[in-house]
PDB file of C-alpha atoms in Angstrom:
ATOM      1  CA  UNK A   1      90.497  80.793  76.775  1.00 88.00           C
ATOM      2  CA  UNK A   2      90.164  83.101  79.326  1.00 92.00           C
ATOM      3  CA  UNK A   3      93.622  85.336  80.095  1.00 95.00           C
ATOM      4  CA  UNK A   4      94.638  87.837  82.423  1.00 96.00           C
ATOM      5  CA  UNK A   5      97.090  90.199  83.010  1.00 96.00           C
ATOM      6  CA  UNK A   6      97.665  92.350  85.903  1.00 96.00           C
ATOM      7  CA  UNK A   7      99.420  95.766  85.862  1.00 96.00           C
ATOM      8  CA  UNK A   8     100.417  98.780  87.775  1.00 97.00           C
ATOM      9  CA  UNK A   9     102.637  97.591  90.564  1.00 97.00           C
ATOM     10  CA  UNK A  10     105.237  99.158  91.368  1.00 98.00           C
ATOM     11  CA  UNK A  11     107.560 101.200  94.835  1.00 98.00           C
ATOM     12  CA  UNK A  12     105.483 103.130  97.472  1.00 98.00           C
ATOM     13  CA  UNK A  13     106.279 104.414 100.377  1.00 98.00           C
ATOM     14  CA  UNK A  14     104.288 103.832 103.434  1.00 98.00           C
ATOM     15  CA  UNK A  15     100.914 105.542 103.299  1.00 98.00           C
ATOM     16  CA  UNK A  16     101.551 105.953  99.601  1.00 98.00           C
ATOM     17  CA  UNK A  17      98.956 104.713  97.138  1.00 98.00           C
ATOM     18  CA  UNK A  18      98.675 102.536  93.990  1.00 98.00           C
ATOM     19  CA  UNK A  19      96.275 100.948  91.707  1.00 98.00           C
ATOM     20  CA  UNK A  20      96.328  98.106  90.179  1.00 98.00           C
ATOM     21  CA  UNK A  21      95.007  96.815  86.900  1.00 97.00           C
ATOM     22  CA  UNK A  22      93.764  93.892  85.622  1.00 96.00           C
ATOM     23  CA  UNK A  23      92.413  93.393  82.188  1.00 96.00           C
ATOM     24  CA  UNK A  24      90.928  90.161  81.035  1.00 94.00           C
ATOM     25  CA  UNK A  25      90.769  88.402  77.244  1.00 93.00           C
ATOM     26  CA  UNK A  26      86.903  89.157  75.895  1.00 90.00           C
ATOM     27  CA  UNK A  27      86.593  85.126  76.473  1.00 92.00           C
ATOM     28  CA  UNK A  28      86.114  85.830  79.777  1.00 91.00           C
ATOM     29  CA  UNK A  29      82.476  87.858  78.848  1.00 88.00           C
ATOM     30  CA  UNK A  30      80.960  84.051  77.869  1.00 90.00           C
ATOM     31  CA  UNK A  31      82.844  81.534  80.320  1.00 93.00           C
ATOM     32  CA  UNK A  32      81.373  80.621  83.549  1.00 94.00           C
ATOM     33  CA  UNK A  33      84.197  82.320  85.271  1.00 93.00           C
ATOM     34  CA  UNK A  34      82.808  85.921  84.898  1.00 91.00           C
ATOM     35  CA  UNK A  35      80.717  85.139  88.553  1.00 91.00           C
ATOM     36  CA  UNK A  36      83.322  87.584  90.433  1.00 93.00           C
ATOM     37  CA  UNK A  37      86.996  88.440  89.421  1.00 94.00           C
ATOM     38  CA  UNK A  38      88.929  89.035  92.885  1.00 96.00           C
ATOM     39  CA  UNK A  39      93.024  89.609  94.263  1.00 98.00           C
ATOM     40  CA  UNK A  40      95.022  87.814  95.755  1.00 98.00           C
ATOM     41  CA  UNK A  41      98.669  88.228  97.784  1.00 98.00           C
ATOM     42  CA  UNK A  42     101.991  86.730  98.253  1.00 98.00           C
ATOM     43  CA  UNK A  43     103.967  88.341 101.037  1.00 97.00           C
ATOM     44  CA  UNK A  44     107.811  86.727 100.641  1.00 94.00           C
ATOM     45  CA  UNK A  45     108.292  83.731 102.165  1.00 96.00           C
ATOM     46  CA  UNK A  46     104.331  83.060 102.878  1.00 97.00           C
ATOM     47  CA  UNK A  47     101.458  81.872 101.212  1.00 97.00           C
ATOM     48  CA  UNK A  48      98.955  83.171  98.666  1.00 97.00           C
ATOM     49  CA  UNK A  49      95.874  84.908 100.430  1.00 97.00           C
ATOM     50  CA  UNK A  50      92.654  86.370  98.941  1.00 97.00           C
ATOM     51  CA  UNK A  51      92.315  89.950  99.717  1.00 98.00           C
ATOM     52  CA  UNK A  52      89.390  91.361  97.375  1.00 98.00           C
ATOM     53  CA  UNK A  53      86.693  90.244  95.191  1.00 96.00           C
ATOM     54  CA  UNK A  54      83.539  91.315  93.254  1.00 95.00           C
ATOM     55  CA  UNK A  55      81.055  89.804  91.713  1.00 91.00           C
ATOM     56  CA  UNK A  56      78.759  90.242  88.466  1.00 86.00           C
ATOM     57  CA  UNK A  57      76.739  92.672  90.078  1.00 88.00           C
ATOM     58  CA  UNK A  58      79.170  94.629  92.034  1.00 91.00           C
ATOM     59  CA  UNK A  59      79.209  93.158  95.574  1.00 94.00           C
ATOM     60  CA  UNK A  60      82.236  93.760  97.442  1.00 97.00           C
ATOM     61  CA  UNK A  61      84.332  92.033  99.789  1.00 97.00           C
ATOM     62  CA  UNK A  62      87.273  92.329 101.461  1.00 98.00           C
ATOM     63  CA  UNK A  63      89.726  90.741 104.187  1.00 98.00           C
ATOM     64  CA  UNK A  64      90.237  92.845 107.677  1.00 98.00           C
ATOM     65  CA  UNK A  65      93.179  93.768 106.960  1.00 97.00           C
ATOM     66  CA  UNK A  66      92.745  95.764 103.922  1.00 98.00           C
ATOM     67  CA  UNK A  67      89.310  97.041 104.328  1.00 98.00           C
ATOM     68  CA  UNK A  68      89.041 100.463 104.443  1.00 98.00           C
ATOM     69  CA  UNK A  69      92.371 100.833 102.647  1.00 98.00           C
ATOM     70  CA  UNK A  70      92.139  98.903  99.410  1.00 98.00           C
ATOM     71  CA  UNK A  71      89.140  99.747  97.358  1.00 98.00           C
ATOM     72  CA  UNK A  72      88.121  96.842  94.511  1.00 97.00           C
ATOM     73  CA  UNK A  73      86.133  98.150  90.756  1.00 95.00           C
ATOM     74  CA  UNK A  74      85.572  96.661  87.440  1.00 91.00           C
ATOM     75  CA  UNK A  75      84.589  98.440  84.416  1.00 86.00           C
ATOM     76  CA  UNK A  76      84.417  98.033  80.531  1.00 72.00           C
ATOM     77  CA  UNK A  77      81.693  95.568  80.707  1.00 71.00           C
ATOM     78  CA  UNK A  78      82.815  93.807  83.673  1.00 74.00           C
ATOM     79  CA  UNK A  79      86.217  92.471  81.894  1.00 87.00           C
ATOM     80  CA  UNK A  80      88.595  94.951  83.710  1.00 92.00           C
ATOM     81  CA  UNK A  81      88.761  95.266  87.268  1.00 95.00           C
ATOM     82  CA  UNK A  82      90.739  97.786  89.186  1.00 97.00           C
ATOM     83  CA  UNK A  83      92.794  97.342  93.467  1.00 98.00           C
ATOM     84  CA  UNK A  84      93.100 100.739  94.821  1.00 98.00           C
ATOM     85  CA  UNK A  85      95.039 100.678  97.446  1.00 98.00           C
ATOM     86  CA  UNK A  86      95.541 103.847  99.607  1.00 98.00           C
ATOM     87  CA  UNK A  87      97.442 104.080 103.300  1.00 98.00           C
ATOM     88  CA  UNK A  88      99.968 101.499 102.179  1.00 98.00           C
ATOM     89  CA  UNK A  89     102.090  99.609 105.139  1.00 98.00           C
ATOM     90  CA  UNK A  90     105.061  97.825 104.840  1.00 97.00           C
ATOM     91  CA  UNK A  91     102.676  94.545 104.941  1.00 97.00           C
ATOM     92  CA  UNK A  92     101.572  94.870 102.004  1.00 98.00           C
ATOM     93  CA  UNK A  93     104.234  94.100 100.059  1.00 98.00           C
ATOM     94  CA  UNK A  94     103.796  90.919  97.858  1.00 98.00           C
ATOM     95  CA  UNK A  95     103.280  89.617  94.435  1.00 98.00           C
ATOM     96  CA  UNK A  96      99.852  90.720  93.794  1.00 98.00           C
ATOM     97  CA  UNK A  97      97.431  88.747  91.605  1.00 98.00           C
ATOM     98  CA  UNK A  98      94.025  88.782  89.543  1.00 97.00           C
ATOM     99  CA  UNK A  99      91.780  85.548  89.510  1.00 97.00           C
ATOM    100  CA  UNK A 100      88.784  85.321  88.028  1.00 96.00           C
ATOM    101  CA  UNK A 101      85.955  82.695  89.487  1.00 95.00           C
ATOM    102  CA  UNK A 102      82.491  80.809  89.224  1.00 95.00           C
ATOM    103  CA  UNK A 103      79.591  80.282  91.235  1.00 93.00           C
ATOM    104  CA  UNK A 104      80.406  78.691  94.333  1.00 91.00           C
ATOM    105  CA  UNK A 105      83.680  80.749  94.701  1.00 89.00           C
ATOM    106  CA  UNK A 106      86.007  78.431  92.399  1.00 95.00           C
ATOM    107  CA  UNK A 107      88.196  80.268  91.059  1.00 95.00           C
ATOM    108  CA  UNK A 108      89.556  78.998  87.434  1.00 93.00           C
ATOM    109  CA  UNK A 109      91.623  81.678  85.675  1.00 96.00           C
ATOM    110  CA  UNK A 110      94.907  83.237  86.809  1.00 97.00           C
ATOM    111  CA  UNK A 111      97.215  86.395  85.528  1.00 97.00           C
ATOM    112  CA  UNK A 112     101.015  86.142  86.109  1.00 97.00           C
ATOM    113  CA  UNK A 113     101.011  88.865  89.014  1.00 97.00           C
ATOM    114  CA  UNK A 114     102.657  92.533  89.623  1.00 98.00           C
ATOM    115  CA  UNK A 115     105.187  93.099  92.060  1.00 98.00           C
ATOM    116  CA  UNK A 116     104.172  95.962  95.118  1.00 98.00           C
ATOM    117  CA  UNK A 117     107.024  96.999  97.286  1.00 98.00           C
ATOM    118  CA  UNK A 118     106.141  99.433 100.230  1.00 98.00           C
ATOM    119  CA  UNK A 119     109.065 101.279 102.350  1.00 96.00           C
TER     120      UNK A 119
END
């Protein structure tokens, strides 16, 4: 089965940077859900929200209120994917996690998230 695990979270201070990891089992390489791998956020007290994805071939997309900020990347053969995140505001802190998805946008395959704090 496919697994995930995210990494690299962590304190910044506003306008501080991080990057996040997340590294996925080789499963993932001949599963369905390799059509994008993407992030998602959990502010406290509110809901998860997608924030970044890419797919197979590299497209990118982002929500308004991280793009130009937070920068999405995969390498090693499209089973690690990287959230740069630059100009950090006090918004964006939130459990941060990794999904992985199919055609059509389902996504299937979760990692257990990494804490960002930003003060």
């Amino acid at each position: 089965q496919v697994q995930l695990v995210e990494s690299g979270g962590g304190s910044a201070q506003t306008g501080g940077s991080l990057r996040l990891s997340c590294v996925a089992s080789v499963a993932l390489r001949s599963s369905p859900y390799r059509a994008c791998m993407g992030w998602f956020r959990q502010p406290p007290g509110k809901e998860r929200e997608g924030i970044a994805n890419i797919d197979w071939d590299g497209k990118t997309n982002y929500v308004d209120s991280v793009k130009g900020r937070f920068t999405v990347s995969r390498h090693n053969a499209n089973t690690t994917v990287y959230l740069q995140m630059n100009s950090l505001k006090f918004e964006d802190t939130a459990l941060y996690y990794c999904a992985t998805c199919r055609t059509g946008g389902v996504f299937g395959y979760w990692g257990q998230g990494t804490q960002v704090t930003v003060s």
